[in-house]
C-alpha atoms as a printed R data frame, in Angstrom:
    type eleno elety resid chain resno       x       y       z
1   ATOM     1    CA   UNK     A     1 -13.705  -6.237  -6.338
2   ATOM     2    CA   UNK     A     2 -11.986  -5.331  -3.185
3   ATOM     3    CA   UNK     A     3 -12.130  -6.343   0.224
4   ATOM     4    CA   UNK     A     4 -12.526  -3.511   2.053
5   ATOM     5    CA   UNK     A     5 -14.406  -5.075   4.645
6   ATOM     6    CA   UNK     A     6 -11.311  -4.775   6.832
7   ATOM     7    CA   UNK     A     7 -10.514  -1.133   6.628
8   ATOM     8    CA   UNK     A     8 -11.802   1.524   9.985
9   ATOM     9    CA   UNK     A     9 -15.104   2.422   9.399
10  ATOM    10    CA   UNK     A    10 -14.517   6.512   9.935
11  ATOM    11    CA   UNK     A    11 -14.531   9.327   7.728
12  ATOM    12    CA   UNK     A    12 -11.753  10.134   5.296
13  ATOM    13    CA   UNK     A    13  -8.963  11.545   8.031
14  ATOM    14    CA   UNK     A    14  -8.550  15.206   7.027
15  ATOM    15    CA   UNK     A    15  -5.744  16.916   7.446
16  ATOM    16    CA   UNK     A    16  -6.407  17.732  11.191
17  ATOM    17    CA   UNK     A    17  -6.960  14.380  12.274
18  ATOM    18    CA   UNK     A    18  -3.237  13.033  11.486
19  ATOM    19    CA   UNK     A    19  -0.220  12.880  13.682
20  ATOM    20    CA   UNK     A    20   1.894  14.499  11.498
21  ATOM    21    CA   UNK     A    21  -0.607  17.398  10.016
22  ATOM    22    CA   UNK     A    22   0.175  18.087   5.804
23  ATOM    23    CA   UNK     A    23   0.240  22.260   5.548
24  ATOM    24    CA   UNK     A    24  -2.693  23.703   4.313
25  ATOM    25    CA   UNK     A    25  -1.302  23.688   0.701
26  ATOM    26    CA   UNK     A    26  -0.922  20.083   0.505
27  ATOM    27    CA   UNK     A    27  -4.785  18.607   1.643
28  ATOM    28    CA   UNK     A    28  -7.031  18.359  -1.291
29  ATOM    29    CA   UNK     A    29  -9.463  20.724  -1.016
30  ATOM    30    CA   UNK     A    30 -13.063  19.903  -2.705
31  ATOM    31    CA   UNK     A    31 -14.118  23.367  -2.335
32  ATOM    32    CA   UNK     A    32 -11.450  25.829  -4.534
33  ATOM    33    CA   UNK     A    33 -10.762  24.329  -7.740
34  ATOM    34    CA   UNK     A    34  -8.320  26.518  -9.853
35  ATOM    35    CA   UNK     A    35  -8.407  26.941 -13.034
36  ATOM    36    CA   UNK     A    36  -4.690  25.434 -15.243
37  ATOM    37    CA   UNK     A    37  -2.239  23.601 -13.354
38  ATOM    38    CA   UNK     A    38   1.552  24.888 -13.639
39  ATOM    39    CA   UNK     A    39   3.280  22.725 -16.581
40  ATOM    40    CA   UNK     A    40   6.079  21.213 -13.708
41  ATOM    41    CA   UNK     A    41   2.556  20.445 -11.713
42  ATOM    42    CA   UNK     A    42   1.578  18.459 -15.157
43  ATOM    43    CA   UNK     A    43   4.610  16.589 -15.756
44  ATOM    44    CA   UNK     A    44   5.630  15.382 -12.079
45  ATOM    45    CA   UNK     A    45   1.310  14.277 -11.614
46  ATOM    46    CA   UNK     A    46   2.608  12.081 -15.366
47  ATOM    47    CA   UNK     A    47   5.689  10.975 -14.355
48  ATOM    48    CA   UNK     A    48   3.718   9.123 -11.843
49  ATOM    49    CA   UNK     A    49   0.850   8.634 -13.500
50  ATOM    50    CA   UNK     A    50   2.849   4.387 -13.648
51  ATOM    51    CA   UNK     A    51   3.404   4.006 -10.088
52  ATOM    52    CA   UNK     A    52  -0.117   5.058  -9.678
53  ATOM    53    CA   UNK     A    53  -1.835   2.569 -11.653
54  ATOM    54    CA   UNK     A    54   0.326  -0.183 -10.473
55  ATOM    55    CA   UNK     A    55  -0.406   0.592  -6.648
56  ATOM    56    CA   UNK     A    56  -3.840   1.013  -7.478
57  ATOM    57    CA   UNK     A    57  -4.664  -2.827  -9.071
58  ATOM    58    CA   UNK     A    58  -2.853  -4.574  -6.666
59  ATOM    59    CA   UNK     A    59  -5.435  -2.691  -4.626
60  ATOM    60    CA   UNK     A    60  -7.728  -3.995  -6.545
61  ATOM    61    CA   UNK     A    61  -6.964  -7.009  -8.095
62  ATOM    62    CA   UNK     A    62  -8.787  -4.885 -10.968
63  ATOM    63    CA   UNK     A    63  -8.086  -3.529 -14.164
64  ATOM    64    CA   UNK     A    64 -10.996  -1.770 -15.258
65  ATOM    65    CA   UNK     A    65 -11.065  -0.727 -11.171
66  ATOM    66    CA   UNK     A    66  -7.597   0.236 -10.832
67  ATOM    67    CA   UNK     A    67  -8.190   2.079 -13.848
68  ATOM    68    CA   UNK     A    68 -10.812   4.647 -13.310
69  ATOM    69    CA   UNK     A    69  -9.292   4.688  -9.647
70  ATOM    70    CA   UNK     A    70  -5.941   6.160 -11.710
71  ATOM    71    CA   UNK     A    71  -8.521   8.602 -13.672
72  ATOM    72    CA   UNK     A    72 -10.536   9.390 -10.961
73  ATOM    73    CA   UNK     A    73  -7.075  10.141  -9.130
74  ATOM    74    CA   UNK     A    74  -5.751  12.206 -11.805
75  ATOM    75    CA   UNK     A    75  -8.811  14.207 -12.484
76  ATOM    76    CA   UNK     A    76  -9.226  15.093  -8.275
77  ATOM    77    CA   UNK     A    77  -4.861  16.181  -8.966
78  ATOM    78    CA   UNK     A    78  -4.810  18.876 -11.749
79  ATOM    79    CA   UNK     A    79  -8.997  20.450 -10.368
80  ATOM    80    CA   UNK     A    80  -7.313  20.933  -6.996
81  ATOM    81    CA   UNK     A    81  -3.679  21.330  -7.820
82  ATOM    82    CA   UNK     A    82  -3.384  24.956  -6.087
83  ATOM    83    CA   UNK     A    83  -3.808  22.979  -3.353
84  ATOM    84    CA   UNK     A    84  -0.579  21.787  -3.441
85  ATOM    85    CA   UNK     A    85   3.144  23.725  -2.552
86  ATOM    86    CA   UNK     A    86   5.421  23.595  -5.342
87  ATOM    87    CA   UNK     A    87   8.819  21.594  -3.424
88  ATOM    88    CA   UNK     A    88   6.789  19.420  -0.660
89  ATOM    89    CA   UNK     A    89   6.257  16.039  -1.556
90  ATOM    90    CA   UNK     A    90   4.018  15.584  -4.682
91  ATOM    91    CA   UNK     A    91   4.272  11.585  -4.607
92  ATOM    92    CA   UNK     A    92   1.765  11.557  -0.793
93  ATOM    93    CA   UNK     A    93   0.062  13.911  -1.822
94  ATOM    94    CA   UNK     A    94  -0.634  11.794  -5.283
95  ATOM    95    CA   UNK     A    95  -1.138   8.573  -3.432
96  ATOM    96    CA   UNK     A    96  -3.459  10.585  -1.170
97  ATOM    97    CA   UNK     A    97  -5.598  11.497  -3.129
98  ATOM    98    CA   UNK     A    98  -5.534   7.836  -5.028
99  ATOM    99    CA   UNK     A    99  -6.478   5.788  -1.447
100 ATOM   100    CA   UNK     A   100  -8.918   8.470  -0.573
101 ATOM   101    CA   UNK     A   101 -10.401   7.725  -3.778
102 ATOM   102    CA   UNK     A   102 -10.597   3.955  -3.067
103 ATOM   103    CA   UNK     A   103 -12.308   4.331   0.286
104 ATOM   104    CA   UNK     A   104 -14.515   6.556  -0.762
105 ATOM   105    CA   UNK     A   105 -15.222   4.353  -3.609
106 ATOM   106    CA   UNK     A   106 -16.066   0.683  -2.017
107 ATOM   107    CA   UNK     A   107 -16.516   2.078   1.336
108 ATOM   108    CA   UNK     A   108 -20.953   1.302   0.441
109 ATOM   109    CA   UNK     A   109 -19.192  -2.451   1.053
110 ATOM   110    CA   UNK     A   110 -18.299  -2.976   3.883
111 ATOM   111    CA   UNK     A   111 -21.570  -2.191   6.333
112 ATOM   112    CA   UNK     A   112 -20.080  -3.412   9.733
113 ATOM   113    CA   UNK     A   113 -16.834  -2.856   8.297
114 ATOM   114    CA   UNK     A   114 -13.852  -4.138  11.581
115 ATOM   115    CA   UNK     A   115 -10.672  -2.809  12.747
116 ATOM   116    CA   UNK     A   116  -8.381  -5.515  10.799
117 ATOM   117    CA   UNK     A   117  -5.683  -6.883  12.384
118 ATOM   118    CA   UNK     A   118  -2.421  -9.431  11.490
119 ATOM   119    CA   UNK     A   119  -1.340 -11.936  14.074
120 ATOM   120    CA   UNK     A   120   1.859 -11.585  15.970
121 ATOM   121    CA   UNK     A   121   5.181 -13.268  15.035
122 ATOM   122    CA   UNK     A   122   8.358 -13.459  14.629
123 ATOM   123    CA   UNK     A   123  10.109 -11.308  12.287
124 ATOM   124    CA   UNK     A   124  12.211 -13.910  11.128
125 ATOM   125    CA   UNK     A   125   9.472 -16.535  10.117
126 ATOM   126    CA   UNK     A   126  10.925 -17.895   6.916
127 ATOM   127    CA   UNK     A   127  15.161 -17.497   7.224
128 ATOM   128    CA   UNK     A   128  13.529 -19.723  11.059
129 ATOM   129    CA   UNK     A   129  11.576 -21.907   8.622
130 ATOM   130    CA   UNK     A   130  14.363 -23.036   6.279
131 ATOM   131    CA   UNK     A   131  17.013 -22.852   9.074
132 ATOM   132    CA   UNK     A   132  15.583 -25.970  11.395
133 ATOM   133    CA   UNK     A   133  15.058 -28.161   7.682
134 ATOM   134    CA   UNK     A   134  18.841 -27.028   7.005
135 ATOM   135    CA   UNK     A   135  19.780 -28.017  10.813
136 ATOM   136    CA   UNK     A   136  22.144 -24.879  10.237
137 ATOM   137    CA   UNK     A   137  22.409 -20.994   9.668
138 ATOM   138    CA   UNK     A   138  22.059 -19.917   6.215
139 ATOM   139    CA   UNK     A   139  24.510 -17.044   4.152
140 ATOM   140    CA   UNK     A   140  22.724 -14.222   3.849
141 ATOM   141    CA   UNK     A   141  21.293 -14.449   0.572
142 ATOM   142    CA   UNK     A   142  19.890 -18.422   0.965
143 ATOM   143    CA   UNK     A   143  16.083 -17.104   1.621
144 ATOM   144    CA   UNK     A   144  16.699 -15.031  -1.222
145 ATOM   145    CA   UNK     A   145  17.042 -18.264  -2.782
146 ATOM   146    CA   UNK     A   146  14.376 -19.760  -1.706
147 ATOM   147    CA   UNK     A   147  11.941 -16.508  -2.657
148 ATOM   148    CA   UNK     A   148  13.209 -16.080  -6.084
149 ATOM   149    CA   UNK     A   149  11.359 -20.090  -6.582
150 ATOM   150    CA   UNK     A   150   7.719 -17.944  -6.246
151 ATOM   151    CA   UNK     A   151   6.172 -17.357  -8.474
152 ATOM   152    CA   UNK     A   152   4.590 -13.533  -9.484
153 ATOM   153    CA   UNK     A   153   1.120 -15.222  -8.563
154 ATOM   154    CA   UNK     A   154   2.180 -16.788  -5.088
155 ATOM   155    CA   UNK     A   155   3.405 -13.107  -4.380
156 ATOM   156    CA   UNK     A   156   0.210 -11.124  -5.919
157 ATOM   157    CA   UNK     A   157  -1.488 -14.536  -3.636
158 ATOM   158    CA   UNK     A   158   0.069 -14.041  -0.347
159 ATOM   159    CA   UNK     A   159  -0.966 -10.071  -0.985
160 ATOM   160    CA   UNK     A   160  -4.010  -9.781  -2.063
161 ATOM   161    CA   UNK     A   161  -4.637 -12.546   1.671
162 ATOM   162    CA   UNK     A   162  -3.289  -9.167   3.338
163 ATOM   163    CA   UNK     A   163  -6.673  -6.986   4.692
164 ATOM   164    CA   UNK     A   164  -6.892  -3.940   2.929
165 ATOM   165    CA   UNK     A   165  -4.858  -1.949   5.117
166 ATOM   166    CA   UNK     A   166  -1.940  -3.954   5.668
167 ATOM   167    CA   UNK     A   167  -1.849  -4.403   2.523
168 ATOM   168    CA   UNK     A   168  -1.143  -0.327   0.964
169 ATOM   169    CA   UNK     A   169   1.451   0.249   3.413
170 ATOM   170    CA   UNK     A   170   3.444  -2.706   2.030
171 ATOM   171    CA   UNK     A   171   2.874  -2.108  -1.181
172 ATOM   172    CA   UNK     A   172   3.993   1.534  -1.027
173 ATOM   173    CA   UNK     A   173   7.011   0.809   0.427
174 ATOM   174    CA   UNK     A   174   7.788  -2.623  -1.197
175 ATOM   175    CA   UNK     A   175   6.704  -2.083  -4.300
176 ATOM   176    CA   UNK     A   176   6.189   1.717  -4.844
177 ATOM   177    CA   UNK     A   177   9.372   2.616  -2.566
178 ATOM   178    CA   UNK     A   178   8.488   5.103  -0.551
179 ATOM   179    CA   UNK     A   179   9.722   6.277   2.762
180 ATOM   180    CA   UNK     A   180   7.385   5.403   5.613
181 ATOM   181    CA   UNK     A   181   7.328   9.663   6.173
182 ATOM   182    CA   UNK     A   182   5.923   9.302   2.738
183 ATOM   183    CA   UNK     A   183   3.294   7.080   3.497
184 ATOM   184    CA   UNK     A   184   2.607   8.098   6.437
185 ATOM   185    CA   UNK     A   185   2.227  10.931   4.769
186 ATOM   186    CA   UNK     A   186  -0.343   9.871   1.613
187 ATOM   187    CA   UNK     A   187  -2.548   7.438   4.392
188 ATOM   188    CA   UNK     A   188  -2.752   9.307   6.954
189 ATOM   189    CA   UNK     A   189  -1.770   7.852   9.643
190 ATOM   190    CA   UNK     A   190   0.905   8.362  12.202
191 ATOM   191    CA   UNK     A   191   4.617   6.840  11.385
192 ATOM   192    CA   UNK     A   192   4.639   4.560  14.313
193 ATOM   193    CA   UNK     A   193   1.554   2.804  12.398
194 ATOM   194    CA   UNK     A   194   3.107   2.530   9.213
195 ATOM   195    CA   UNK     A   195   5.941   0.897  10.454
196 ATOM   196    CA   UNK     A   196   3.541  -1.708  12.508
197 ATOM   197    CA   UNK     A   197   1.936  -1.954   9.983
198 ATOM   198    CA   UNK     A   198   4.336  -3.040   6.936
199 ATOM   199    CA   UNK     A   199   6.717  -5.048   9.843
200 ATOM   200    CA   UNK     A   200   3.908  -7.450  10.448
201 ATOM   201    CA   UNK     A   201   2.446  -7.808   6.829
202 ATOM   202    CA   UNK     A   202   5.707  -8.422   5.682
203 ATOM   203    CA   UNK     A   203   5.005 -11.432   8.702
204 ATOM   204    CA   UNK     A   204   1.744 -12.439   6.853
205 ATOM   205    CA   UNK     A   205   3.664 -12.410   3.454
206 ATOM   206    CA   UNK     A   206   6.350 -14.872   4.446
207 ATOM   207    CA   UNK     A   207   3.934 -16.983   6.357
208 ATOM   208    CA   UNK     A   208   1.659 -17.174   3.138
209 ATOM   209    CA   UNK     A   209   4.913 -17.900   0.927
210 ATOM   210    CA   UNK     A   210   5.817 -20.371   3.282
211 ATOM   211    CA   UNK     A   211   2.553 -22.351   2.690
212 ATOM   212    CA   UNK     A   212   3.164 -22.440  -1.260
213 ATOM   213    CA   UNK     A   213   7.095 -23.371  -0.787
214 ATOM   214    CA   UNK     A   214   5.513 -25.950   0.666
215 ATOM   215    CA   UNK     A   215   2.682 -26.575  -1.809
216 ATOM   216    CA   UNK     A   216   5.508 -26.784  -4.680
217 ATOM   217    CA   UNK     A   217   7.183 -28.393  -3.375
218 ATOM   218    CA   UNK     A   218  10.031 -25.669  -3.034
219 ATOM   219    CA   UNK     A   219  10.728 -26.900   0.645
220 ATOM   220    CA   UNK     A   220   9.430 -29.807   3.104
221 ATOM   221    CA   UNK     A   221   7.719 -30.273   5.496
222 ATOM   222    CA   UNK     A   222   8.780 -31.058   8.327
């Protein structure tokens, strides 16, 4: 079961509460279901199915829950396809539904949630630690060489250790390749908040992976 206890205790944002308000047509209006989605819409939604599932799986760490979330997202998308305006960002619209569905689904697990935070730190934590151990400046690919040694389970473990409100932006940015603007639309938070959370999440991931590297003997501790 995913940990949503760190997510802000507030109603799921509506289009009128975010800094960059999406158009009325791109919000999911629960009161005005449509009758039949267009073929282009169906094709566009189905094209995002794998991406939605990957994200849901990383959000929940549970295959069945991920499948349930994606199914709920797809049902809402098809039922309320009339609220999506053709030509706008369908991918961000779908991820917004997925994120909102996840929060609503697990909100009851958090009786007194508080906003989560991550410690401030340097942007190049991993790079600097490898440099300090080697005693010299590193080439651009040196950090990547170390990162390539990590097992998938290490990366996944570090990712799941992030608070949800930091995990989701970094999943969308670094795994699914969404732009900052798309992530802001999907999560209904300002772009500046997206950038801040991704930056801090990446630093925390680097710190966690550095610890795993020491545990597995990829690098030596001071």
